mmCIF file of C-alpha atoms in Angstrom:
data_model
loop_
_atom_site.group_PDB
_atom_site.id
_atom_site.type_symbol
_atom_site.label_atom_id
_atom_site.label_comp_id
_atom_site.label_asym_id
_atom_site.label_seq_id
_atom_site.Cartn_x
_atom_site.Cartn_y
_atom_site.Cartn_z
ATOM 1 C CA UNK A 1 -68.356 -185.723 19.437
ATOM 2 C CA UNK A 2 -70.688 -183.951 21.804
ATOM 3 C CA UNK A 3 -68.362 -180.948 21.932
ATOM 4 C CA UNK A 4 -68.348 -180.607 18.130
ATOM 5 C CA UNK A 5 -72.139 -180.543 18.006
ATOM 6 C CA UNK A 6 -72.255 -177.713 20.542
ATOM 7 C CA UNK A 7 -69.753 -175.684 18.548
ATOM 8 C CA UNK A 8 -71.713 -176.140 15.309
ATOM 9 C CA UNK A 9 -74.886 -175.047 17.025
ATOM 10 C CA UNK A 10 -73.174 -171.917 18.263
ATOM 11 C CA UNK A 11 -71.937 -171.103 14.761
ATOM 12 C CA UNK A 12 -75.412 -171.479 13.297
ATOM 13 C CA UNK A 13 -76.884 -169.214 15.931
ATOM 14 C CA UNK A 14 -74.518 -166.261 15.787
ATOM 15 C CA UNK A 15 -72.875 -166.354 12.393
ATOM 16 C CA UNK A 16 -73.945 -165.870 8.803
ATOM 17 C CA UNK A 17 -74.134 -168.889 6.429
ATOM 18 C CA UNK A 18 -71.056 -170.187 4.590
ATOM 19 C CA UNK A 19 -68.881 -168.722 3.338
ATOM 20 C CA UNK A 20 -68.257 -166.962 6.664
ATOM 21 C CA UNK A 21 -68.040 -163.479 5.232
ATOM 22 C CA UNK A 22 -69.334 -160.246 6.746
ATOM 23 C CA UNK A 23 -72.645 -159.346 5.117
ATOM 24 C CA UNK A 24 -73.202 -155.647 4.423
ATOM 25 C CA UNK A 25 -76.623 -154.620 3.162
ATOM 26 C CA UNK A 26 -77.232 -151.689 0.871
ATOM 27 C CA UNK A 27 -79.471 -148.667 1.328
ATOM 28 C CA UNK A 28 -83.018 -149.624 2.176
ATOM 29 C CA UNK A 29 -82.064 -153.165 3.208
ATOM 30 C CA UNK A 30 -81.242 -154.805 6.538
ATOM 31 C CA UNK A 31 -79.870 -158.131 7.761
ATOM 32 C CA UNK A 32 -82.480 -160.771 8.527
ATOM 33 C CA UNK A 33 -81.855 -161.912 12.092
ATOM 34 C CA UNK A 34 -81.967 -165.698 11.574
ATOM 35 C CA UNK A 35 -80.371 -166.092 8.116
ATOM 36 C CA UNK A 36 -78.360 -162.860 7.818
ATOM 37 C CA UNK A 37 -79.873 -162.330 4.386
ATOM 38 C CA UNK A 38 -80.600 -158.818 3.212
ATOM 39 C CA UNK A 39 -84.297 -157.986 3.260
ATOM 40 C CA UNK A 40 -86.304 -154.768 2.785
ATOM 41 C CA UNK A 41 -85.732 -152.386 5.643
ATOM 42 C CA UNK A 42 -89.150 -151.529 7.154
ATOM 43 C CA UNK A 43 -88.137 -149.760 10.338
ATOM 44 C CA UNK A 44 -84.597 -150.780 11.365
ATOM 45 C CA UNK A 45 -82.347 -148.689 13.555
ATOM 46 C CA UNK A 46 -79.294 -148.577 11.255
ATOM 47 C CA UNK A 47 -79.048 -149.997 7.728
ATOM 48 C CA UNK A 48 -76.554 -152.852 7.515
ATOM 49 C CA UNK A 49 -75.608 -152.651 11.177
ATOM 50 C CA UNK A 50 -78.534 -154.080 13.095
ATOM 51 C CA UNK A 51 -81.051 -156.878 12.958
ATOM 52 C CA UNK A 52 -83.261 -154.918 15.350
ATOM 53 C CA UNK A 53 -86.467 -153.086 14.521
ATOM 54 C CA UNK A 54 -87.048 -149.482 15.436
ATOM 55 C CA UNK A 55 -88.865 -148.391 18.592
ATOM 56 C CA UNK A 56 -92.551 -149.439 18.573
ATOM 57 C CA UNK A 57 -91.820 -152.199 16.005
ATOM 58 C CA UNK A 58 -90.877 -155.892 16.152
ATOM 59 C CA UNK A 59 -90.124 -158.701 13.695
ATOM 60 C CA UNK A 60 -93.009 -160.767 12.360
ATOM 61 C CA UNK A 61 -93.000 -164.542 12.822
ATOM 62 C CA UNK A 62 -90.833 -165.337 9.773
ATOM 63 C CA UNK A 63 -88.496 -162.336 10.223
ATOM 64 C CA UNK A 64 -89.391 -160.786 6.890
ATOM 65 C CA UNK A 65 -90.913 -157.524 8.085
ATOM 66 C CA UNK A 66 -90.852 -155.142 11.018
ATOM 67 C CA UNK A 67 -94.418 -154.707 12.243
ATOM 68 C CA UNK A 68 -95.841 -152.295 14.798
ATOM 69 C CA UNK A 69 -96.200 -153.261 18.444
ATOM 70 C CA UNK A 70 -99.757 -153.441 19.718
ATOM 71 C CA UNK A 71 -101.392 -151.764 22.694
ATOM 72 C CA UNK A 72 -104.405 -152.878 24.672
ATOM 73 C CA UNK A 73 -107.913 -151.519 24.535
ATOM 74 C CA UNK A 74 -108.901 -153.160 27.766
ATOM 75 C CA UNK A 75 -110.725 -150.052 28.971
ATOM 76 C CA UNK A 76 -112.846 -150.092 32.131
ATOM 77 C CA UNK A 77 -115.391 -147.263 31.884
ATOM 78 C CA UNK A 78 -117.012 -145.280 34.668
ATOM 79 C CA UNK A 79 -119.874 -142.997 33.629
ATOM 80 C CA UNK A 80 -121.102 -139.737 35.164
ATOM 81 C CA UNK A 81 -123.988 -137.447 34.221
ATOM 82 C CA UNK A 82 -123.644 -133.765 35.066
ATOM 83 C CA UNK A 83 -126.266 -131.034 35.197
ATOM 84 C CA UNK A 84 -129.726 -130.760 33.698
ATOM 85 C CA UNK A 85 -131.240 -129.161 30.608
ATOM 86 C CA UNK A 86 -128.756 -127.235 28.396
ATOM 87 C CA UNK A 87 -125.732 -128.698 30.203
ATOM 88 C CA UNK A 88 -122.705 -129.438 28.031
ATOM 89 C CA UNK A 89 -119.028 -130.272 28.528
ATOM 90 C CA UNK A 90 -116.932 -128.768 25.741
ATOM 91 C CA UNK A 91 -113.492 -129.992 26.740
ATOM 92 C CA UNK A 92 -111.540 -131.983 29.328
ATOM 93 C CA UNK A 93 -107.973 -132.087 30.639
ATOM 94 C CA UNK A 94 -106.362 -134.839 32.730
ATOM 95 C CA UNK A 95 -103.552 -133.880 35.100
ATOM 96 C CA UNK A 96 -103.691 -137.300 36.726
ATOM 97 C CA UNK A 97 -106.367 -139.849 37.604
ATOM 98 C CA UNK A 98 -107.346 -137.833 40.690
ATOM 99 C CA UNK A 99 -107.149 -134.406 39.068
ATOM 100 C CA UNK A 100 -109.393 -133.939 36.016
ATOM 101 C CA UNK A 101 -110.895 -130.687 34.719
ATOM 102 C CA UNK A 102 -114.039 -130.410 32.600
ATOM 103 C CA UNK A 103 -115.316 -127.105 31.230
ATOM 104 C CA UNK A 104 -118.538 -125.926 29.615
ATOM 105 C CA UNK A 105 -121.965 -125.020 30.981
ATOM 106 C CA UNK A 106 -123.491 -127.071 33.811
ATOM 107 C CA UNK A 107 -126.959 -126.209 35.128
ATOM 108 C CA UNK A 108 -128.546 -127.410 38.361
ATOM 109 C CA UNK A 109 -131.846 -126.449 40.038
ATOM 110 C CA UNK A 110 -131.686 -123.663 42.629
ATOM 111 C CA UNK A 111 -135.015 -124.098 44.455
ATOM 112 C CA UNK A 112 -134.737 -121.011 46.647
ATOM 113 C CA UNK A 113 -133.319 -118.921 43.766
ATOM 114 C CA UNK A 114 -130.465 -117.820 46.012
ATOM 115 C CA UNK A 115 -127.955 -117.823 43.153
ATOM 116 C CA UNK A 116 -129.378 -115.250 40.754
ATOM 117 C CA UNK A 117 -133.140 -115.427 41.224
ATOM 118 C CA UNK A 118 -133.692 -117.604 38.155
ATOM 119 C CA UNK A 119 -134.256 -120.886 39.962
ATOM 120 C CA UNK A 120 -131.098 -122.310 38.361
ATOM 121 C CA UNK A 121 -127.420 -122.219 39.244
ATOM 122 C CA UNK A 122 -124.959 -122.324 36.370
ATOM 123 C CA UNK A 123 -121.378 -123.581 36.676
ATOM 124 C CA UNK A 124 -118.654 -123.278 34.035
ATOM 125 C CA UNK A 125 -116.249 -125.955 35.307
ATOM 126 C CA UNK A 126 -116.149 -129.265 37.141
ATOM 127 C CA UNK A 127 -113.182 -130.826 38.910
ATOM 128 C CA UNK A 128 -112.697 -134.529 39.653
ATOM 129 C CA UNK A 129 -110.778 -134.993 42.925
ATOM 130 C CA UNK A 130 -110.535 -138.769 42.774
ATOM 131 C CA UNK A 131 -113.853 -139.491 44.461
ATOM 132 C CA UNK A 132 -116.402 -136.914 43.240
ATOM 133 C CA UNK A 133 -117.037 -133.982 40.924
ATOM 134 C CA UNK A 134 -116.811 -130.486 42.376
ATOM 135 C CA UNK A 135 -118.676 -127.742 40.511
ATOM 136 C CA UNK A 136 -117.135 -124.297 40.225
ATOM 137 C CA UNK A 137 -117.758 -120.724 39.127
ATOM 138 C CA UNK A 138 -114.418 -119.750 37.580
ATOM 139 C CA UNK A 139 -114.138 -116.000 37.298
ATOM 140 C CA UNK A 140 -113.536 -114.571 33.840
ATOM 141 C CA UNK A 141 -113.306 -111.061 32.419
ATOM 142 C CA UNK A 142 -115.508 -109.800 29.605
ATOM 143 C CA UNK A 143 -114.986 -107.064 27.016
ATOM 144 C CA UNK A 144 -116.051 -104.334 29.443
ATOM 145 C CA UNK A 145 -113.537 -105.383 32.068
ATOM 146 C CA UNK A 146 -116.245 -106.899 34.268
ATOM 147 C CA UNK A 147 -115.417 -110.125 36.104
ATOM 148 C CA UNK A 148 -118.062 -112.852 35.863
ATOM 149 C CA UNK A 149 -118.386 -116.330 37.349
ATOM 150 C CA UNK A 150 -120.823 -117.603 34.766
ATOM 151 C CA UNK A 151 -118.984 -117.239 31.473
ATOM 152 C CA UNK A 152 -119.245 -120.430 29.428
ATOM 153 C CA UNK A 153 -115.826 -122.038 28.910
ATOM 154 C CA UNK A 154 -115.103 -123.641 25.540
ATOM 155 C CA UNK A 155 -111.636 -125.128 25.969
ATOM 156 C CA UNK A 156 -109.099 -126.273 28.529
ATOM 157 C CA UNK A 157 -105.523 -127.446 28.056
ATOM 158 C CA UNK A 158 -103.027 -128.743 30.574
ATOM 159 C CA UNK A 159 -99.626 -127.458 29.446
ATOM 160 C CA UNK A 160 -97.998 -129.289 32.329
ATOM 161 C CA UNK A 161 -98.817 -129.928 35.967
ATOM 162 C CA UNK A 162 -100.032 -126.734 37.649
ATOM 163 C CA UNK A 163 -100.214 -124.862 34.326
ATOM 164 C CA UNK A 164 -103.816 -124.897 33.170
ATOM 165 C CA UNK A 165 -105.264 -122.664 30.423
ATOM 166 C CA UNK A 166 -108.924 -122.102 29.494
ATOM 167 C CA UNK A 167 -110.879 -119.841 27.148
ATOM 168 C CA UNK A 168 -114.396 -118.422 27.574
ATOM 169 C CA UNK A 169 -117.242 -117.164 25.421
ATOM 170 C CA UNK A 170 -116.459 -113.651 26.650
ATOM 171 C CA UNK A 171 -113.178 -113.419 24.731
ATOM 172 C CA UNK A 172 -111.022 -113.988 27.793
ATOM 173 C CA UNK A 173 -108.564 -116.588 28.988
ATOM 174 C CA UNK A 174 -108.388 -118.147 32.444
ATOM 175 C CA UNK A 175 -105.016 -119.341 33.727
ATOM 176 C CA UNK A 176 -104.053 -121.356 36.800
ATOM 177 C CA UNK A 177 -100.349 -121.457 37.689
ATOM 178 C CA UNK A 178 -100.674 -123.956 40.516
ATOM 179 C CA UNK A 179 -101.335 -121.273 43.112
ATOM 180 C CA UNK A 180 -103.327 -118.399 41.662
ATOM 181 C CA UNK A 181 -106.047 -117.934 39.074
ATOM 182 C CA UNK A 182 -105.865 -115.047 36.592
ATOM 183 C CA UNK A 183 -108.041 -113.830 33.722
ATOM 184 C CA UNK A 184 -107.829 -111.194 31.000
ATOM 185 C CA UNK A 185 -109.254 -110.281 27.624
ATOM 186 C CA UNK A 186 -107.435 -111.309 24.436
ATOM 187 C CA UNK A 187 -108.120 -108.371 22.092
ATOM 188 C CA UNK A 188 -105.969 -109.714 19.255
ATOM 189 C CA UNK A 189 -108.575 -111.969 17.639
ATOM 190 C CA UNK A 190 -111.271 -111.615 15.002
ATOM 191 C CA UNK A 191 -113.648 -114.296 16.236
ATOM 192 C CA UNK A 192 -114.615 -116.544 19.110
ATOM 193 C CA UNK A 193 -111.774 -118.754 20.341
ATOM 194 C CA UNK A 194 -112.816 -122.393 20.633
ATOM 195 C CA UNK A 195 -109.518 -124.237 21.037
ATOM 196 C CA UNK A 196 -106.089 -123.595 22.525
ATOM 197 C CA UNK A 197 -102.775 -125.407 22.806
ATOM 198 C CA UNK A 198 -99.271 -124.691 24.024
ATOM 199 C CA UNK A 199 -96.127 -126.444 25.160
ATOM 200 C CA UNK A 200 -95.260 -123.631 27.582
ATOM 201 C CA UNK A 201 -96.939 -120.523 28.981
ATOM 202 C CA UNK A 202 -94.773 -118.406 26.690
ATOM 203 C CA UNK A 203 -95.870 -120.331 23.601
ATOM 204 C CA UNK A 204 -99.679 -120.527 23.498
ATOM 205 C CA UNK A 205 -101.972 -120.664 20.457
ATOM 206 C CA UNK A 206 -105.687 -119.775 20.335
ATOM 207 C CA UNK A 207 -107.908 -120.582 17.316
ATOM 208 C CA UNK A 208 -111.584 -120.234 16.482
ATOM 209 C CA UNK A 209 -114.217 -118.702 14.217
ATOM 210 C CA UNK A 210 -113.518 -116.406 11.249
ATOM 211 C CA UNK A 211 -110.092 -118.004 10.868
ATOM 212 C CA UNK A 212 -108.843 -116.416 14.068
ATOM 213 C CA UNK A 213 -105.356 -117.455 15.231
ATOM 214 C CA UNK A 214 -103.635 -115.722 18.130
ATOM 215 C CA UNK A 215 -100.197 -116.444 19.601
ATOM 216 C CA UNK A 216 -99.049 -115.577 23.119
ATOM 217 C CA UNK A 217 -95.310 -115.369 23.817
ATOM 218 C CA UNK A 218 -95.565 -114.872 27.573
ATOM 219 C CA UNK A 219 -95.852 -111.095 27.432
ATOM 220 C CA UNK A 220 -97.994 -110.110 24.437
ATOM 221 C CA UNK A 221 -100.610 -111.491 22.028
ATOM 222 C CA UNK A 222 -100.117 -111.472 18.262
ATOM 223 C CA UNK A 223 -102.846 -111.988 15.670
ATOM 224 C CA UNK A 224 -101.695 -114.387 12.949
ATOM 225 C CA UNK A 225 -103.162 -113.898 9.480
ATOM 226 C CA UNK A 226 -104.785 -117.160 8.413
ATOM 227 C CA UNK A 227 -106.070 -116.062 4.975
ATOM 228 C CA UNK A 228 -109.361 -117.836 5.664
ATOM 229 C CA UNK A 229 -112.668 -117.038 7.334
ATOM 230 C CA UNK A 230 -113.597 -120.647 8.147
ATOM 231 C CA UNK A 231 -113.886 -121.874 11.705
ATOM 232 C CA UNK A 232 -110.680 -123.462 12.973
ATOM 233 C CA UNK A 233 -111.751 -126.410 15.097
ATOM 234 C CA UNK A 234 -108.521 -127.694 16.573
ATOM 235 C CA UNK A 235 -104.868 -126.830 17.185
ATOM 236 C CA UNK A 236 -102.068 -129.085 18.413
ATOM 237 C CA UNK A 237 -98.285 -129.196 18.351
ATOM 238 C CA UNK A 238 -95.209 -131.232 19.195
ATOM 239 C CA UNK A 239 -93.812 -131.339 22.723
ATOM 240 C CA UNK A 240 -90.919 -129.044 21.759
ATOM 241 C CA UNK A 241 -93.256 -126.589 20.005
ATOM 242 C CA UNK A 242 -91.429 -126.928 16.682
ATOM 243 C CA UNK A 243 -94.435 -128.221 14.765
ATOM 244 C CA UNK A 244 -97.857 -126.624 15.297
ATOM 245 C CA UNK A 245 -100.942 -127.369 13.191
ATOM 246 C CA UNK A 246 -104.518 -126.093 13.088
ATOM 247 C CA UNK A 247 -107.425 -127.508 11.066
ATOM 248 C CA UNK A 248 -110.557 -125.774 9.828
ATOM 249 C CA UNK A 249 -113.826 -126.532 8.123
ATOM 250 C CA UNK A 250 -115.996 -124.133 6.137
ATOM 251 C CA UNK A 251 -119.173 -124.460 4.116
ATOM 252 C CA UNK A 252 -117.274 -125.272 0.917
ATOM 253 C CA UNK A 253 -113.744 -126.141 1.888
ATOM 254 C CA UNK A 254 -111.461 -127.457 4.588
ATOM 255 C CA UNK A 255 -107.830 -126.620 5.369
ATOM 256 C CA UNK A 256 -104.805 -127.714 7.348
ATOM 257 C CA UNK A 257 -102.437 -124.896 8.337
ATOM 258 C CA UNK A 258 -98.955 -125.107 9.820
ATOM 259 C CA UNK A 259 -98.035 -122.249 12.166
ATOM 260 C CA UNK A 260 -94.418 -121.115 11.827
ATOM 261 C CA UNK A 261 -92.910 -117.908 13.247
ATOM 262 C CA UNK A 262 -96.337 -116.270 13.624
ATOM 263 C CA UNK A 263 -97.290 -117.135 10.062
ATOM 264 C CA UNK A 264 -99.856 -119.624 8.781
ATOM 265 C CA UNK A 265 -98.736 -121.817 5.898
ATOM 266 C CA UNK A 266 -101.251 -123.936 3.981
ATOM 267 C CA UNK A 267 -100.497 -127.668 4.067
ATOM 268 C CA UNK A 268 -103.727 -129.152 2.659
ATOM 269 C CA UNK A 269 -106.876 -127.753 1.111
ATOM 270 C CA UNK A 270 -109.916 -129.724 -0.003
ATOM 271 C CA UNK A 271 -113.560 -129.158 -0.820
ATOM 272 C CA UNK A 272 -115.699 -130.776 1.869
ATOM 273 C CA UNK A 273 -118.943 -130.375 -0.123
ATOM 274 C CA UNK A 274 -117.619 -132.857 -2.704
ATOM 275 C CA UNK A 275 -117.067 -135.525 -0.010
ATOM 276 C CA UNK A 276 -113.739 -136.553 -1.407
ATOM 277 C CA UNK A 277 -111.789 -139.059 0.656
ATOM 278 C CA UNK A 278 -109.505 -136.654 2.439
ATOM 279 C CA UNK A 279 -111.887 -133.743 2.909
ATOM 280 C CA UNK A 280 -113.366 -132.217 6.072
ATOM 281 C CA UNK A 281 -110.304 -131.874 8.256
ATOM 282 C CA UNK A 282 -111.873 -131.750 11.704
ATOM 283 C CA UNK A 283 -109.366 -132.709 14.404
ATOM 284 C CA UNK A 284 -105.586 -132.931 14.724
ATOM 285 C CA UNK A 285 -102.887 -134.129 17.067
ATOM 286 C CA UNK A 286 -99.095 -134.142 16.742
ATOM 287 C CA UNK A 287 -96.782 -136.892 17.945
ATOM 288 C CA UNK A 288 -93.064 -136.383 17.386
ATOM 289 C CA UNK A 289 -92.622 -134.925 13.907
ATOM 290 C CA UNK A 290 -95.900 -136.292 12.517
ATOM 291 C CA UNK A 291 -99.352 -134.701 12.378
ATOM 292 C CA UNK A 292 -102.387 -136.988 12.639
ATOM 293 C CA UNK A 293 -105.472 -135.414 11.044
ATOM 294 C CA UNK A 294 -108.927 -136.941 11.485
ATOM 295 C CA UNK A 295 -111.499 -136.440 8.736
ATOM 296 C CA UNK A 296 -115.013 -137.743 8.073
ATOM 297 C CA UNK A 297 -113.581 -140.670 6.111
ATOM 298 C CA UNK A 298 -110.226 -141.563 7.598
ATOM 299 C CA UNK A 299 -106.943 -140.331 8.966
ATOM 300 C CA UNK A 300 -104.291 -138.327 7.150
ATOM 301 C CA UNK A 301 -100.724 -138.268 8.484
ATOM 302 C CA UNK A 302 -98.032 -135.795 7.511
ATOM 303 C CA UNK A 303 -94.333 -136.145 8.368
ATOM 304 C CA UNK A 304 -92.837 -132.660 8.794
ATOM 305 C CA UNK A 305 -89.260 -133.911 8.334
ATOM 306 C CA UNK A 306 -89.722 -135.925 5.147
ATOM 307 C CA UNK A 307 -92.868 -134.334 3.727
ATOM 308 C CA UNK A 308 -94.359 -137.820 3.376
ATOM 309 C CA UNK A 309 -98.141 -138.070 3.472
ATOM 310 C CA UNK A 310 -100.126 -141.231 4.174
ATOM 311 C CA UNK A 311 -103.861 -141.778 3.985
ATOM 312 C CA UNK A 312 -105.693 -144.380 6.066
ATOM 313 C CA UNK A 313 -109.152 -145.044 4.640
ATOM 314 C CA UNK A 314 -111.498 -145.665 7.553
ATOM 315 C CA UNK A 315 -114.777 -145.279 5.726
ATOM 316 C CA UNK A 316 -115.972 -148.754 6.725
ATOM 317 C CA UNK A 317 -115.054 -148.098 10.361
ATOM 318 C CA UNK A 318 -116.292 -144.507 10.497
ATOM 319 C CA UNK A 319 -119.629 -145.166 8.789
ATOM 320 C CA UNK A 320 -121.266 -145.382 12.228
ATOM 321 C CA UNK A 321 -119.838 -142.001 13.202
ATOM 322 C CA UNK A 322 -122.089 -139.058 12.387
ATOM 323 C CA UNK A 323 -119.352 -136.573 13.187
ATOM 324 C CA UNK A 324 -115.725 -136.623 14.298
ATOM 325 C CA UNK A 325 -114.785 -134.255 17.081
ATOM 326 C CA UNK A 326 -111.406 -135.199 18.531
ATOM 327 C CA UNK A 327 -108.294 -137.296 17.957
ATOM 328 C CA UNK A 328 -105.839 -138.119 20.725
ATOM 329 C CA UNK A 329 -102.487 -139.705 19.783
ATOM 330 C CA UNK A 330 -100.747 -141.227 22.774
ATOM 331 C CA UNK A 331 -98.354 -143.025 20.385
ATOM 332 C CA UNK A 332 -98.532 -144.176 16.744
ATOM 333 C CA UNK A 333 -99.885 -147.495 18.027
ATOM 334 C CA UNK A 334 -102.244 -145.935 20.578
ATOM 335 C CA UNK A 335 -104.711 -143.569 18.863
ATOM 336 C CA UNK A 336 -108.194 -142.586 20.058
ATOM 337 C CA UNK A 337 -110.903 -140.897 17.949
ATOM 338 C CA UNK A 338 -114.144 -139.643 19.498
ATOM 339 C CA UNK A 339 -117.323 -138.747 17.638
ATOM 340 C CA UNK A 340 -121.068 -138.340 17.765
ATOM 341 C CA UNK A 341 -123.141 -141.007 19.437
ATOM 342 C CA UNK A 342 -120.518 -141.198 22.165
ATOM 343 C CA UNK A 343 -118.573 -143.531 19.927
ATOM 344 C CA UNK A 344 -114.892 -144.152 20.578
ATOM 345 C CA UNK A 345 -112.478 -145.684 18.102
ATOM 346 C CA UNK A 346 -109.002 -146.978 18.961
ATOM 347 C CA UNK A 347 -105.987 -148.027 16.874
ATOM 348 C CA UNK A 348 -103.749 -150.501 18.712
ATOM 349 C CA UNK A 349 -100.971 -150.759 16.132
ATOM 350 C CA UNK A 350 -102.651 -153.559 14.223
ATOM 351 C CA UNK A 351 -106.337 -152.812 13.814
ATOM 352 C CA UNK A 352 -109.069 -150.281 14.588
ATOM 353 C CA UNK A 353 -111.595 -151.095 17.301
ATOM 354 C CA UNK A 354 -115.006 -149.418 17.755
ATOM 355 C CA UNK A 355 -116.434 -148.980 21.241
ATOM 356 C CA UNK A 356 -120.174 -148.243 21.584
ATOM 357 C CA UNK A 357 -120.388 -148.508 25.375
ATOM 358 C CA UNK A 358 -120.477 -144.743 25.975
ATOM 359 C CA UNK A 359 -123.335 -144.258 23.559
ATOM 360 C CA UNK A 360 -125.371 -147.160 24.914
ATOM 361 C CA UNK A 361 -124.879 -145.981 28.503
ATOM 362 C CA UNK A 362 -125.986 -142.373 27.985
ATOM 363 C CA UNK A 363 -128.679 -142.551 25.277
ATOM 364 C CA UNK A 364 -131.961 -141.244 26.700
ATOM 365 C CA UNK A 365 -135.371 -141.080 25.002
ATOM 366 C CA UNK A 366 -133.960 -140.881 21.502
ATOM 367 C CA UNK A 367 -131.208 -138.452 22.520
ATOM 368 C CA UNK A 368 -127.720 -139.718 21.783
ATOM 369 C CA UNK A 369 -124.494 -138.435 23.338
ATOM 370 C CA UNK A 370 -122.162 -136.253 21.303
ATOM 371 C CA UNK A 371 -118.483 -136.296 22.178
ATOM 372 C CA UNK A 372 -117.033 -132.787 22.345
ATOM 373 C CA UNK A 373 -113.683 -133.394 24.032
ATOM 374 C CA UNK A 374 -111.316 -136.248 24.835
ATOM 375 C CA UNK A 375 -107.990 -136.412 26.622
ATOM 376 C CA UNK A 376 -105.472 -139.135 27.502
ATOM 377 C CA UNK A 377 -102.991 -139.043 30.360
ATOM 378 C CA UNK A 378 -101.780 -141.140 33.277
ATOM 379 C CA UNK A 379 -103.120 -144.385 31.811
ATOM 380 C CA UNK A 380 -106.670 -143.168 31.320
ATOM 381 C CA UNK A 381 -108.891 -141.763 28.581
ATOM 382 C CA UNK A 382 -111.714 -139.294 29.292
ATOM 383 C CA UNK A 383 -114.535 -138.525 26.868
ATOM 384 C CA UNK A 384 -117.101 -135.792 27.519
ATOM 385 C CA UNK A 385 -119.928 -133.915 25.833
ATOM 386 C CA UNK A 386 -123.707 -133.623 25.948
ATOM 387 C CA UNK A 387 -126.706 -135.913 25.534
ATOM 388 C CA UNK A 388 -128.929 -133.911 23.217
ATOM 389 C CA UNK A 389 -128.823 -130.918 25.553
ATOM 390 C CA UNK A 390 -130.612 -132.972 28.238
ATOM 391 C CA UNK A 391 -127.520 -133.188 30.399
ATOM 392 C CA UNK A 392 -123.746 -133.373 30.154
ATOM 393 C CA UNK A 393 -121.795 -136.611 30.355
ATOM 394 C CA UNK A 394 -118.260 -137.640 31.270
ATOM 395 C CA UNK A 395 -116.842 -141.118 30.711
ATOM 396 C CA UNK A 396 -113.653 -141.997 32.549
ATOM 397 C CA UNK A 397 -111.804 -144.954 31.003
ATOM 398 C CA UNK A 398 -109.128 -146.749 33.014
ATOM 399 C CA UNK A 399 -106.511 -149.179 31.770
ATOM 400 C CA UNK A 400 -105.924 -151.909 34.366
#
């Protein structure tokens, strides 16, 4: 009798209900793991062949829906102030936890005026070596061919280890290949470059004011016609370089452009002055074949393969944000958004969380911090910017 009970239990566990027939689900349906009934297919691997959810998803408690895995926002922050009056960090790049680059304009007193006779010494970069910040004068060329060590740097991007790109206010790039630094003018642009991105040194994009978009193929620069004169604030792409997107904001409109074969194709256009839900495209990141676009009121996603668009209304969450500067997508269930006031927002796959610790740590005499750049890598998030022009700040967030 005991043997029969064991057999029946085994049948209930691994087989479908009577009659013992093979259950095949139709398109858009999948087998439920405990009853073998066909249910709506949220994110299964193969229709009719698996009771498993897709990567980053798992079954809910009653096995009726695949829901997204969650990530932790157990961030331990360490805060640093850099420079004095007029100091600002525009952008940051993490190679690893002991190798972080911050770029901008960092001013310190020079009591004996030995630097340039002004009583101040100005740096355009800072490097975290794991224990302290080192301040540097990175040499950059200007339009006359003169090399300077005090050109303000607006952007930095780590293509991969030992492949670091930056862009200055003098119209030049700075490149570090792991051994040597190089700099040169980029003549093929019609405005100031503020952001850059690339998946390889022979596939780099530079965007900025007056709708400027420039592509570098490893040997030459090509100006891409954007058909707009608005400032392009951000540019990001997929790891393989197949999907590249830039976003811009003007006085009366806002656009999202996809860059394909040195051409700019319009994906979205809205009028930011009307404050419609999906207006004011300000920051973008790309994960896989999906673009994540941060606006003043929420997040717009666009799937390049299916053309599907989704809108996440975050007005209630973003109401404390005066301005959105950056979005960093580590995974669909691990998204960071940084904005004015030093505020950080995180999506863990289930809900959005607001973090005010940066703002409360750096606010001085009515001046609040403004986040200009964020980056995620090697299990850490870094946020940087300025506190009302009083000094620059960098917040290093570690996940235990």
